[in-house]
mmCIF file of C-alpha atoms in Angstrom:
data_model
loop_
_atom_site.group_PDB
_atom_site.id
_atom_site.type_symbol
_atom_site.label_atom_id
_atom_site.label_comp_id
_atom_site.label_asym_id
_atom_site.label_seq_id
_atom_site.Cartn_x
_atom_site.Cartn_y
_atom_site.Cartn_z
ATOM 1 C CA UNK A 26 -24.555 22.920 11.250
ATOM 2 C CA UNK A 27 -21.554 22.060 13.676
ATOM 3 C CA UNK A 28 -21.138 19.965 16.389
ATOM 4 C CA UNK A 29 -19.245 22.382 19.408
ATOM 5 C CA UNK A 30 -20.595 21.869 22.291
ATOM 6 C CA UNK A 31 -22.454 24.569 24.841
ATOM 7 C CA UNK A 32 -18.439 25.288 26.350
ATOM 8 C CA UNK A 33 -17.071 24.821 23.270
ATOM 9 C CA UNK A 34 -16.633 28.817 21.629
ATOM 10 C CA UNK A 35 -17.225 28.852 17.213
ATOM 11 C CA UNK A 36 -14.828 31.297 15.880
ATOM 12 C CA UNK A 37 -15.738 33.603 13.197
ATOM 13 C CA UNK A 38 -13.278 31.663 10.586
ATOM 14 C CA UNK A 39 -15.530 28.333 12.046
ATOM 15 C CA UNK A 40 -18.867 30.555 10.682
ATOM 16 C CA UNK A 41 -17.475 32.376 7.835
ATOM 17 C CA UNK A 42 -16.580 28.841 6.181
ATOM 18 C CA UNK A 43 -19.868 26.625 7.155
ATOM 19 C CA UNK A 44 -21.449 29.443 6.035
ATOM 20 C CA UNK A 45 -19.469 29.600 2.100
ATOM 21 C CA UNK A 46 -20.124 25.688 2.495
ATOM 22 C CA UNK A 47 -23.954 26.206 3.227
ATOM 23 C CA UNK A 48 -24.168 29.866 0.779
ATOM 24 C CA UNK A 49 -24.366 28.053 -3.028
ATOM 25 C CA UNK A 50 -24.178 31.593 -4.770
ATOM 26 C CA UNK A 51 -22.668 34.210 -2.293
ATOM 27 C CA UNK A 52 -23.906 38.260 -3.084
ATOM 28 C CA UNK A 53 -20.543 39.821 -4.862
ATOM 29 C CA UNK A 54 -21.029 42.860 -1.831
ATOM 30 C CA UNK A 55 -21.007 40.395 1.108
ATOM 31 C CA UNK A 56 -17.329 37.804 -0.611
ATOM 32 C CA UNK A 57 -15.247 39.616 0.311
ATOM 33 C CA UNK A 58 -16.164 40.107 4.057
ATOM 34 C CA UNK A 59 -17.004 36.486 3.883
ATOM 35 C CA UNK A 60 -13.344 35.922 2.694
ATOM 36 C CA UNK A 61 -11.653 37.729 5.242
ATOM 37 C CA UNK A 62 -13.482 36.443 7.891
ATOM 38 C CA UNK A 63 -12.122 32.890 7.244
ATOM 39 C CA UNK A 64 -9.180 34.604 8.552
ATOM 40 C CA UNK A 65 -10.767 35.868 11.461
ATOM 41 C CA UNK A 66 -10.239 33.712 14.990
ATOM 42 C CA UNK A 67 -10.413 36.172 17.742
ATOM 43 C CA UNK A 68 -13.508 39.347 17.402
ATOM 44 C CA UNK A 69 -11.506 41.061 19.686
ATOM 45 C CA UNK A 70 -8.559 41.524 16.729
ATOM 46 C CA UNK A 71 -7.737 43.145 13.816
ATOM 47 C CA UNK A 72 -8.228 42.749 9.676
ATOM 48 C CA UNK A 73 -5.689 44.220 8.419
ATOM 49 C CA UNK A 74 -6.710 47.958 9.489
ATOM 50 C CA UNK A 75 -10.317 46.825 10.016
ATOM 51 C CA UNK A 76 -11.348 45.830 13.315
ATOM 52 C CA UNK A 77 -13.100 42.368 13.467
ATOM 53 C CA UNK A 78 -15.912 43.438 14.245
ATOM 54 C CA UNK A 79 -16.622 46.009 11.835
ATOM 55 C CA UNK A 80 -15.618 43.342 9.372
ATOM 56 C CA UNK A 81 -18.020 41.362 11.088
ATOM 57 C CA UNK A 82 -21.223 43.823 10.893
ATOM 58 C CA UNK A 83 -20.620 44.592 6.779
ATOM 59 C CA UNK A 84 -20.613 40.620 6.079
ATOM 60 C CA UNK A 85 -24.236 40.902 7.133
ATOM 61 C CA UNK A 86 -25.341 43.969 5.917
ATOM 62 C CA UNK A 87 -24.416 42.017 3.006
ATOM 63 C CA UNK A 88 -25.390 39.067 3.783
ATOM 64 C CA UNK A 89 -29.438 39.774 3.298
ATOM 65 C CA UNK A 90 -29.518 37.355 0.319
ATOM 66 C CA UNK A 91 -29.125 34.466 2.550
ATOM 67 C CA UNK A 92 -32.100 33.240 3.739
ATOM 68 C CA UNK A 93 -32.594 30.076 4.942
ATOM 69 C CA UNK A 94 -32.393 28.188 8.479
ATOM 70 C CA UNK A 95 -29.030 27.336 8.503
ATOM 71 C CA UNK A 96 -28.554 31.307 7.759
ATOM 72 C CA UNK A 97 -30.650 32.428 10.380
ATOM 73 C CA UNK A 98 -28.685 30.204 12.720
ATOM 74 C CA UNK A 99 -25.077 31.370 11.908
ATOM 75 C CA UNK A 100 -26.091 34.594 11.206
ATOM 76 C CA UNK A 101 -27.683 35.070 15.067
ATOM 77 C CA UNK A 102 -23.984 33.651 15.882
ATOM 78 C CA UNK A 103 -22.260 36.476 14.249
ATOM 79 C CA UNK A 104 -24.413 38.832 15.661
ATOM 80 C CA UNK A 105 -23.443 38.049 19.208
ATOM 81 C CA UNK A 106 -19.992 38.074 18.933
ATOM 82 C CA UNK A 107 -20.450 41.195 18.197
ATOM 83 C CA UNK A 108 -22.615 42.613 20.478
#
């Protein structure tokens, strides 16, 4: 898990790197979105022609096989970011 204080904002990029380290066999459907998320620092920004939020949403839609305690925590952080 990440070690930031409650007042520190975690970036999409940091979460993506943590997921990549934790998820041993990344789904081929989620892999490209995960790689894109590694470059996103601002959820309000863009990733080429897509919004950062849409990249995160596409990742979440394709990350159903990513399970476990860490998966639930990371996905919850991402879902909170796109609200």
